[in-house]
Structures are given as structure tokens and as C-alpha cells.
Coordinates of C-alpha atoms and ligand atoms in Angstrom, one line a residue:
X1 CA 120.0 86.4 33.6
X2 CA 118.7 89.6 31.8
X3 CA 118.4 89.8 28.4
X4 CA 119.1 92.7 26.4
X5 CA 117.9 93.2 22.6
X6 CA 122.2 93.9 21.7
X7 CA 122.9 90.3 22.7
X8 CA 120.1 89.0 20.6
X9 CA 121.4 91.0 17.5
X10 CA 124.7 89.4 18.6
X11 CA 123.4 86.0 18.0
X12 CA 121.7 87.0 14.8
X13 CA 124.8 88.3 13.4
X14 CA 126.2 84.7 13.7
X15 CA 123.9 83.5 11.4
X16 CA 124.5 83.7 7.3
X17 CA 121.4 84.5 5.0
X18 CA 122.0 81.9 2.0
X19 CA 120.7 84.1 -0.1
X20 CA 123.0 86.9 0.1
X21 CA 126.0 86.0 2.2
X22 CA 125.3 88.1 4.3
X23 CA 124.8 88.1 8.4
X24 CA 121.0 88.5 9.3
X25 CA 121.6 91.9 10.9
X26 CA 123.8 93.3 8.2
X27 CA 121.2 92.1 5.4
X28 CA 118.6 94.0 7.4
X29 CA 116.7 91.3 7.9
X30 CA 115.9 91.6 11.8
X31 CA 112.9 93.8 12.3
X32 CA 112.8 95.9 14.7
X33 CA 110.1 94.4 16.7
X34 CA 112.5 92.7 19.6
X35 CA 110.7 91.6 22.6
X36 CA 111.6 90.7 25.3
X37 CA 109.5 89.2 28.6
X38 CA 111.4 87.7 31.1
X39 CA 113.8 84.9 29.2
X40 CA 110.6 85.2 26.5
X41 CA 112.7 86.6 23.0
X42 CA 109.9 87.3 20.1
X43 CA 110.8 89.1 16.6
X44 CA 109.9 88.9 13.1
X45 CA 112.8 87.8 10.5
X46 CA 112.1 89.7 7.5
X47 CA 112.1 88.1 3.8
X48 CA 112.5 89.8 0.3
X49 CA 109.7 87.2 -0.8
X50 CA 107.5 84.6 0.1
X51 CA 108.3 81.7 -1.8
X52 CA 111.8 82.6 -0.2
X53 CA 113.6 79.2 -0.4
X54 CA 115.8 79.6 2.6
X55 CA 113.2 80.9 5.2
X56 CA 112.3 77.9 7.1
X57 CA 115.8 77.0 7.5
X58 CA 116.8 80.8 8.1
X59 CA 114.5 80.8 11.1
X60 CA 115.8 77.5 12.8
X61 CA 119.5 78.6 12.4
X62 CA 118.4 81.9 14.2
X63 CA 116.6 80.1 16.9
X64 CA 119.2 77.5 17.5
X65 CA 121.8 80.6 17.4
X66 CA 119.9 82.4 20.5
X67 CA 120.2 79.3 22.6
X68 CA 123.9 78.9 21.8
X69 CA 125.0 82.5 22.3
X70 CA 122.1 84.0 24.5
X71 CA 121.3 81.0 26.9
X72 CA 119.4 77.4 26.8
X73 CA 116.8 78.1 28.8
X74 CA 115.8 81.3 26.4
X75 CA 112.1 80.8 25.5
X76 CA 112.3 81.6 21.6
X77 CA 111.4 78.7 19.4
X78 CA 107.8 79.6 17.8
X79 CA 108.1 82.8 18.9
X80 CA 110.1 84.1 15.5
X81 CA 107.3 85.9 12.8
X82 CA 108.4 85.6 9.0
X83 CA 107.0 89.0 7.3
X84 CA 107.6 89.2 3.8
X85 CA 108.2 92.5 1.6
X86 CA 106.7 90.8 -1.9
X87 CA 103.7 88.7 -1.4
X88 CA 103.8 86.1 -4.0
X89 CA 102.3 86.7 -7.2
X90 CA 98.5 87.0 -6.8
X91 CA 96.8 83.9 -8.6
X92 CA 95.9 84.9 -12.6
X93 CA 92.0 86.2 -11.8
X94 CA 93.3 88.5 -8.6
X95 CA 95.8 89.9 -11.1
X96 CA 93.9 93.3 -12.9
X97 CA 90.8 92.9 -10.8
X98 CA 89.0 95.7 -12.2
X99 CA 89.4 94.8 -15.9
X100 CA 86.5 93.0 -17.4
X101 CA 87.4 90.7 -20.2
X102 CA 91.0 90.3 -21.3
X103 CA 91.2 89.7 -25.3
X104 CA 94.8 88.0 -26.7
X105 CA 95.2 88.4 -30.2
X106 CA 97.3 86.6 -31.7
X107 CA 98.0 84.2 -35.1
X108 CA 100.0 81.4 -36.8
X109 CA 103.1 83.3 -38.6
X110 CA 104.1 87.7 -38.8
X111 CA 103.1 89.8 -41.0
X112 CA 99.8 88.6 -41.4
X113 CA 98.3 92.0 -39.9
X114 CA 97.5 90.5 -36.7
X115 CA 99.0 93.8 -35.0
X116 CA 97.0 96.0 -37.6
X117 CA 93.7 94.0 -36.6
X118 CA 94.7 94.7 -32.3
X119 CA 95.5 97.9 -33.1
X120 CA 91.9 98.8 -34.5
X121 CA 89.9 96.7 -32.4
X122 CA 90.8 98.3 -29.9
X123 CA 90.1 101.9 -31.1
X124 CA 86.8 101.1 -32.9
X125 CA 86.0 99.7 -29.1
X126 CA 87.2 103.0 -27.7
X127 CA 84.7 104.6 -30.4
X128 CA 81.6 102.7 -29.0
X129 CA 82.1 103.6 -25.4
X130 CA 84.3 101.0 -24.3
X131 CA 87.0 101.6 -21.8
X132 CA 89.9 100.2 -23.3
X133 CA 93.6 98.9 -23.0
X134 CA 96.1 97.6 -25.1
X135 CA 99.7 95.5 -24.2
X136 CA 101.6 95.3 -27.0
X137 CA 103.0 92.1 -26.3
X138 CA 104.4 91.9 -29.8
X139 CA 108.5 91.7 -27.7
X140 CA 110.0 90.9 -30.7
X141 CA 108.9 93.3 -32.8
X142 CA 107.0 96.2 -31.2
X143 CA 104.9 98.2 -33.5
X144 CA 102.1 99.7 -31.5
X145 CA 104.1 103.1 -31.1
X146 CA 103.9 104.0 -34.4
X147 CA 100.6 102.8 -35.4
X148 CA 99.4 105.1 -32.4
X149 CA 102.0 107.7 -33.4
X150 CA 103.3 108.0 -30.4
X151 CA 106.8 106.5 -30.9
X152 CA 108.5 109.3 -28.8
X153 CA 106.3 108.7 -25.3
X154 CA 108.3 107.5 -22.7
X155 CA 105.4 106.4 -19.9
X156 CA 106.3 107.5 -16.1
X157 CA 105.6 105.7 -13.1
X158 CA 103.5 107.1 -10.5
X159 CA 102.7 106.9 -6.7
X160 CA 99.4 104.8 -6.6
X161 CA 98.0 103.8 -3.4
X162 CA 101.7 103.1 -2.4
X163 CA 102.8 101.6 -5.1
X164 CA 104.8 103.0 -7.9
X165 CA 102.7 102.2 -10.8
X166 CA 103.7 102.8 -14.8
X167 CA 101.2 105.1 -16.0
X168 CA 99.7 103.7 -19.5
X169 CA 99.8 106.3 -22.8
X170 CA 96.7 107.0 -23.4
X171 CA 95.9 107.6 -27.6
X172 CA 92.5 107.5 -29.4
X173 CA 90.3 106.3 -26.1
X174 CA 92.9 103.7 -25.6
X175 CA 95.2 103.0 -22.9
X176 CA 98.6 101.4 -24.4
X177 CA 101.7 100.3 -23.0
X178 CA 104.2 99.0 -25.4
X179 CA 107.9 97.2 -24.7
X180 CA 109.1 99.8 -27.5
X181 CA 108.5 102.4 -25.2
X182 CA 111.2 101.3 -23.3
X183 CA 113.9 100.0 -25.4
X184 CA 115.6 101.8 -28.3
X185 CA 113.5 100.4 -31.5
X186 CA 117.0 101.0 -33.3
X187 CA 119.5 98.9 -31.4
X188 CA 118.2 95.0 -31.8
X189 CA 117.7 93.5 -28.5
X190 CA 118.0 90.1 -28.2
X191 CA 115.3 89.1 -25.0
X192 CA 116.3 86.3 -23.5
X193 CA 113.0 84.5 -23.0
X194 CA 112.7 84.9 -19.1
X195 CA 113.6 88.4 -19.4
X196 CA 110.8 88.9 -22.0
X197 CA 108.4 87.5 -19.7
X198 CA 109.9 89.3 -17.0
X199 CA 109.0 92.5 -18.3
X200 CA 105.7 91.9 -19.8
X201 CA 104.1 90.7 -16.4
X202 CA 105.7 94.8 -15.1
X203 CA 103.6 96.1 -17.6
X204 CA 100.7 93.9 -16.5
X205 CA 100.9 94.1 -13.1
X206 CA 103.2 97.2 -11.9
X207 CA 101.2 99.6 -14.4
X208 CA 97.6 101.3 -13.0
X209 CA 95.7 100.2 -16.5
X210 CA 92.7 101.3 -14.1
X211 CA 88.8 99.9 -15.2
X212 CA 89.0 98.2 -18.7
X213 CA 85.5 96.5 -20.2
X214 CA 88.3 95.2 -22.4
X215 CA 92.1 94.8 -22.6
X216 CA 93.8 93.4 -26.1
X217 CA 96.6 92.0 -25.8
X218 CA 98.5 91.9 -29.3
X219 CA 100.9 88.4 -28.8
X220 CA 103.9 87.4 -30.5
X221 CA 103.5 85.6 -33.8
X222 CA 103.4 81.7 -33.2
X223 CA 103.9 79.8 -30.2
X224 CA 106.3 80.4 -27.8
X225 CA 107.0 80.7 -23.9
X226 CA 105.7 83.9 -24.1
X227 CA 102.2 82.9 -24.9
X228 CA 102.5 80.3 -22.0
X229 CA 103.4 83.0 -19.0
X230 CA 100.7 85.2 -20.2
X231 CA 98.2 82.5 -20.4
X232 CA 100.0 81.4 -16.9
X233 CA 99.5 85.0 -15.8
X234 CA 96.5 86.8 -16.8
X235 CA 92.8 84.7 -16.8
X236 CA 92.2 85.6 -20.4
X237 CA 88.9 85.6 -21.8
X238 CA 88.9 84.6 -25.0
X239 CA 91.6 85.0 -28.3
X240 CA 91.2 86.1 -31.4
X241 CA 93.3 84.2 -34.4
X242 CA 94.2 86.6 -37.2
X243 CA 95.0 84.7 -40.5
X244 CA 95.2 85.5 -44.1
X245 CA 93.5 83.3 -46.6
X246 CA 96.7 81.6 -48.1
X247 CA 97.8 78.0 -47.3
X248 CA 100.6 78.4 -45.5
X249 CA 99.2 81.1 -43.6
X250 CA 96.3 78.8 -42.9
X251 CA 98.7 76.1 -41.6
X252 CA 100.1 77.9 -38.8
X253 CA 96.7 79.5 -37.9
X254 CA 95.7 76.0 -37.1
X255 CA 98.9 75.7 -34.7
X256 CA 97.4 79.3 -33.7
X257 CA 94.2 78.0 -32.4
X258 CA 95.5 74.3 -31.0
X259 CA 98.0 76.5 -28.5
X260 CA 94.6 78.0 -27.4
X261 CA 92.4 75.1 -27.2
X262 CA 94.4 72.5 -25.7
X263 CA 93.4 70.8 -22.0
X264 CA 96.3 72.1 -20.6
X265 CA 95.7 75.6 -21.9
X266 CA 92.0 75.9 -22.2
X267 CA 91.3 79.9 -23.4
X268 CA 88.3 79.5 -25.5
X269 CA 88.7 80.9 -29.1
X270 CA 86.5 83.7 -29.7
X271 CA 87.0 83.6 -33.5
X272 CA 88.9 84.1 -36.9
X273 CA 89.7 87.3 -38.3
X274 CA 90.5 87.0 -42.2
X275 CA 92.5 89.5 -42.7
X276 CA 93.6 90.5 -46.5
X277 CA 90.6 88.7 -47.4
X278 CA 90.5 90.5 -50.8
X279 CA 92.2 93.9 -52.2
X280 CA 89.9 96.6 -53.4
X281 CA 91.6 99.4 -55.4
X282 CA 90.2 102.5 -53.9
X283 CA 88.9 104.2 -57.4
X284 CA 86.9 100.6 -57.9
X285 CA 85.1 100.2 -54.4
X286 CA 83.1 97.2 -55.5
X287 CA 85.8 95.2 -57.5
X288 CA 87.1 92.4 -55.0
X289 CA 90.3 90.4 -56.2
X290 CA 91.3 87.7 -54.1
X291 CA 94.9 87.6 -54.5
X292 CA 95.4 85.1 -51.6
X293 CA 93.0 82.8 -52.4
X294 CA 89.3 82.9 -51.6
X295 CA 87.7 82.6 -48.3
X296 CA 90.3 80.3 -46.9
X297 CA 90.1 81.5 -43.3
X298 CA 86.1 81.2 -43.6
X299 CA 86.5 77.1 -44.2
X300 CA 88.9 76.8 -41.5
X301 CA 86.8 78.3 -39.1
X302 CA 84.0 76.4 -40.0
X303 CA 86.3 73.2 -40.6
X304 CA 87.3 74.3 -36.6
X305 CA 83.9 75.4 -35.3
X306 CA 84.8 78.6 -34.2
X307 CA 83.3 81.9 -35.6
X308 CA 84.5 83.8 -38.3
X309 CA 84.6 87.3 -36.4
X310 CA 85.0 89.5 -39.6
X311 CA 87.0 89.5 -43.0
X312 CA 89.2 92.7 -43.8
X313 CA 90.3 93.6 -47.2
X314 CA 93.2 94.9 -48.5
X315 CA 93.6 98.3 -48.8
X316 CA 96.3 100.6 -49.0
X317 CA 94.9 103.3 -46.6
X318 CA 95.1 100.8 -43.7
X319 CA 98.5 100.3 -44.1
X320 CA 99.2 104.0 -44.6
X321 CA 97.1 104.3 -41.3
X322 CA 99.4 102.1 -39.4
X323 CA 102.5 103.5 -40.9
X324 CA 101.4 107.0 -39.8
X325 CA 99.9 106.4 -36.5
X326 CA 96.2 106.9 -37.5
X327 CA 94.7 103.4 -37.3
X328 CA 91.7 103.4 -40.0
X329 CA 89.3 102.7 -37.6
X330 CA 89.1 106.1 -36.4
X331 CA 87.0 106.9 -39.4
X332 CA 84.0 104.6 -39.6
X333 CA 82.7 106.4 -42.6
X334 CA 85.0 104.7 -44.9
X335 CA 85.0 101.1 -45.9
X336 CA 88.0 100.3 -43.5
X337 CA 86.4 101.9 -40.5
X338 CA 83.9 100.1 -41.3
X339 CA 84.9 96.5 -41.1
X340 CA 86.8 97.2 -38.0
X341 CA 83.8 98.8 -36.7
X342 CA 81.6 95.7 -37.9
X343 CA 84.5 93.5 -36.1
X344 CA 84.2 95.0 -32.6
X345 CA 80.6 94.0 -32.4
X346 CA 81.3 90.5 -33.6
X347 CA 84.2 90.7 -30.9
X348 CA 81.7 92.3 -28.1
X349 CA 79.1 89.7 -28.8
X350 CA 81.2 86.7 -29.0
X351 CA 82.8 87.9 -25.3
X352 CA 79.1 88.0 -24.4
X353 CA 78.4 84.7 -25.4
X354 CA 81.4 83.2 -23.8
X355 CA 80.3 85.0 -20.4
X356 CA 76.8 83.7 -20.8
X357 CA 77.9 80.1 -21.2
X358 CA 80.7 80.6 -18.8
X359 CA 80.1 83.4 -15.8
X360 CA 82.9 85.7 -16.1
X361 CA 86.0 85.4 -13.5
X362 CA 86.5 89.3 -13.2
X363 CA 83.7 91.6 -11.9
X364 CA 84.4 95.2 -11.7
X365 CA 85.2 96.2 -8.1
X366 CA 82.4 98.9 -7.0
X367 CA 83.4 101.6 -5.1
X368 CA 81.4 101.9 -1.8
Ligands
ADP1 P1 101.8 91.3 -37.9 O1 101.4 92.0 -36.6 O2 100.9 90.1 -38.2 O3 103.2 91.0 -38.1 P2 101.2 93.9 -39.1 O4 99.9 94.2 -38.5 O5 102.4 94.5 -38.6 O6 101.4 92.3 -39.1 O7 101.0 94.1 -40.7 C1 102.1 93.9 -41.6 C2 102.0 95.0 -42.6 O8 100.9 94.8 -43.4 C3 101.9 96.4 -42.1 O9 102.7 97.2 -42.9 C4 100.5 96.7 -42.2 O10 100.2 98.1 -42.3 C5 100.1 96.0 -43.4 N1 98.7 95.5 -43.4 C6 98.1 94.7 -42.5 N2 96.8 94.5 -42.8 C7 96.5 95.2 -43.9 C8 95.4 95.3 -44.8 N3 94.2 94.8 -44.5 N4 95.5 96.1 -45.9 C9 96.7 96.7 -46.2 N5 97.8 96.6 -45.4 C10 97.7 95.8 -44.3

């Protein structure tokens, strides 16, 4: 008997994709590799993904259909090749191979400043030479926009080596992607967990962030399920706890660091950032009131044996800074600048430390 490549497609069009519904020819899942060598029928069954659930199944029904309609004696079973369009998800240290060290931010309860400390770590690393990134991760309330000033950038994606890849804003040395760049920041959205994680690993993974010595990533406030897919995802180096120096605050912080430093988890804590640590009034540089309390993150992180990475005071120019998209660590000439300035090298050091102790997991890809 001959063969001919309609009467396989004739089997195959017997056979329903579980996925879809739909008949293995009409999905478009038959390459259009058919071979044929005597009564020897080779092809390759193509799969959206390759944790496909239905594959291995998939392939038997079409093998067992081209001995029913074609003939018994048709030499085809082993000879079908799954190809897949989406390789899985590469394993966390493939993901962002030519980023360095990968800094999460994060802390016990909002409003604490945690964004306000991201936000100028990673400029006053952009101001020592750094090359830098920053995720706002912050789903539920994105604010990195505006305290970059660049609330009306809408990012494109580009052709990158074949891939279409979102192309980061870049704003003060710093590369930044933000979920507020793609959602209206007036209309509340309600994210559905998944769908929050969902579109933070796209701005991960689908976006050419390029070589980073350092991407921040400014987390939710708290614990939630998105702190577990991006510790899941991304083979973070080390966080960063914001806190201020009241109680409560203090409380949660200690949540902060346990979400970090449990077996499951494992990210080491770099340190504690005290932020609000005292308010200076501008016309009395030296005066120091400590309206939250005194030093309160200082004893945790020495109750906790992590390092205290720097204390920032209150003062009114940082918040005008992030309200007018002009963090303060752009001017290291004032007091502000300063201490975020005085933080990155804490920050740099403590990552060095870390990779000393523990050899990094990224190395930066050299171009032959
Ligand atoms: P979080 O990210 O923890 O919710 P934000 O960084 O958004 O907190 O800060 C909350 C508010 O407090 C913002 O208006 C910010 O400008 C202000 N803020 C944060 N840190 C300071 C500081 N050290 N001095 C003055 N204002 C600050």
C-alpha cells in the first residue's frame, strides 16, 4: 500500500486536542515535517508548552489513529517528535542571566517609606557607576512613576534577538519598569493574585533590563503570594527591611524579616533601613527629635543579628522629592543625598559580603 502525507492528516483529523477541542490538524498542531519511507510515517506533533498536560496522551491517540485509519502494519510508534513553542520557564538563576545581584526591598506594613528608600537606592547606585534596574513590584499601589516623574511613559516592546521584549524607562541612570505604567492609576484594579504574579514575572522575564550590577525590586508591603512567586522566580540576593522606629511598625518588620529568613525561603537579609529615624526641621540642621521613638529599628536589628544598613530622617524635602519625581538622592550635597548616598555603600558592601561568604549564582555573560 502507498502512503500519502493526505491520508495521514486524515487520521490526525480524527483525533481531538483536550486542550482546545479541536482536531490536531485544525489546531495546527501537525508540523509540517511528514515523512514518509516505505510504510515508515515520522512527524513532530507540536505543543503550545512543555509542561503540556495532554501531550503524552495526545501522541498515543495519534499513533493508535494512524494504524486504525492508515493501516496496521504502518511503522509509526516512536517515530512521533513533540516540539514545543514555550520552553518551560527557565529555573530562577537562568532567569536575567546577565544581572548581577538582585536586591528585594521590602518591610512589615505601607507607608513606612519603603518605596521612598528603593526609589533612592537605586539612583544614589546609578550616581556611583552602577548599572541599575528597578521593578516596582509595589501591584497594589504603584508609586515609582511619579517619584521618577515619569507618570505619562507608556514603555514599548521591541524585537530582541527574536523576542519581543518590553523596553525598561530609563530615568536618573536607572532602568524602571512599573505595573502603573500599564494600568490607569485612576480606575482601582482589583488584581486577582495569579494575575498579579502573572504580570510581574512579564516584566521580569519578557522585558530586555539588559546588564544590571544591581536590580531593586520594591515588594508589596507585608507578606503575601506575591513575595512567594518572586522569591519562587528570581534567585534574589539579599533583601532589605525598611521599618520605622515605632512599635507597631517594629512588629511587622519582624514578620518582614521571618518571610525572608525561613528554611523554606532562605534569601539572606542584607539589613535594616530605619527610616524616619528622627525629623530635622531644615532651618535647625542639628536639632534631632525622635517623634517615633528612638532607635527602635537599631535594637531590632541587633536583637535579630542583621545589619543596620543606614537610618534616614525625616525631612520634608524627601517627600517633596518623591511627590515631584526628583528623588533626593540626586543631590548628595544635601543631608538627604547624603544618607542615601551613605546607604548604597552599606548596601554595596553588605552584597559583597554575602558573595564572599556565599559565591554569587549570576556571573555576567562576556561577550566573546
Ligand atoms: P511605602 O512604600 O512604605 O508605602 P512611601 O515610600 O510611599 O511608603 O512613603 C510614604 C510617604 O511618606 C510618601 O509621601 C513619602 O514621600 C513620605 N516619606 C517617606 N520617607 C520619608 C522621609 N524620610 N521623610 C519625609 N517623608 C518621607
Amino acid at each position: 500500500m502507498t502512503i500519502y502525507p493526505k491520508l495521514i492528516l486524515d487520521a490526525l483529523a480524527t483525533v481531538r486536542y483536550p486542550g482546545s477541542g479541536k482536531d490536531l490538524v485544525a489546531a495546527g498542531m501537525v508540523g509540517e515535517d511528514i515523512r514518509i519511507d516505505g510504510n515508515k510515517v515520522s512527524f513532530s506533533l507540536i505543543f503550545e508548552r512543555e509542561n503540556d498536560p495532554f501531550h503524552k496522551s495526545v501522541v498515543k491517540a495519534a499513533e493508535t489513529a494512524i494504524l486504525t485509519y492508515v493501516g496496521a502494519d504502518v511503522d509509526i510508534k516512536g517515530n512521533i517528535r513533540e516540539q514545543f513553542r514555550k520552553q518551560q520557564a527557565p529555573a530562577p538563576d537562568k532567569l536575567l542571566p546577565q544581572v548581577k545581584n538582585i536586591i528585594a526591598v521590602s518591610s512589615g506594613k505601607g507607608g513606612v517609606g519603603k518605596s521612598t528608600v528603593a526609589a533612592n537606592l537605586a539612583v544614589a547606585l546609578a550616581k556611583d557607576g552602577y548599572k541599575v534596574g528597578l521593578l516596582d513590584a509595589d501591584i497594589f499601589g504603584p508609586s515609582m512613576p511619579k517619584m521618577f516623574g515619569v507618570e505619562d511613559a507608556r514603555p514599548y516592546a521591541e524585537e530582541v534577538e527574536g523576542r519581543e521584549l518590553i523596553i525598561p524607562i530609563e530615568k536618573y541612570g536607572v532602568k524602571l519598569l512599573s505595573i502603573g505604567f500599564f494600568v490607569n492609576a485612576d480606575s482601582a484594579v482589583v488584581w486577582r493574585g495569579g494575575m498579579a504574579s502573572n504580570a510581574l514575572k512579564q516584566l521580569i522575564a519578557d522585558a530586555d533590563w539588559g546588564e544590571l550590577d544591581y536590580f531593586v525590586l520594591d515588594l508589596p508591603p507585608g507578606t503575601s503570594d506575591i513575595h512567594l512567586t518572586l522569591i519562587q522566580t528570581l534567585a534574589i540576593t539579599g533583601a532589605i527591611v525598611v521599618s520605622t522606629p515605632q512599635q507597631v511598625a517594629l512588629a511587622d518588620a519582624r514578620k518582614g524579616i521571618d518571610l525572608f529568613t525561613n528554611d523554606k525561603v532562605n534569601v539572606p537579609v542584607l539589613g535594616l533601613v530605619e527610616n524616619m529615624a528622627w525629623f530635622t526641621p531644615a532651618e535647625l540642621p542639628q536639632n534631632r527629635y525622635y517623634l517615633f521613638g528612638k532607635e527602635g529599628v537599631k535594637r531590632l536589628a541587633e536583637e535579630m543579628n542583621v545589619p543596620l544598613l543606614g537610618q534616614i530622617p525625616i525631612v520634608q524635602s524627601i517627600c517633596d522629592g518623591g511627590d515631584g519625581g526628583r528623588p533626593v538622592a540626586l543631590d548628595e550635597r544635601t543631608l538627604t543625598g547624603q544618607a542615601f548616598a551613605d546607604l548604597a555603600q552599606q548596601v554595596v558592601e553588605a552584597v559583597q559580603r554575602r558573595n564572599d561568604t556565599q559565591p554569587p549564582t549570576r556571573v555576567v555573560e562576556t561577550q566573546k
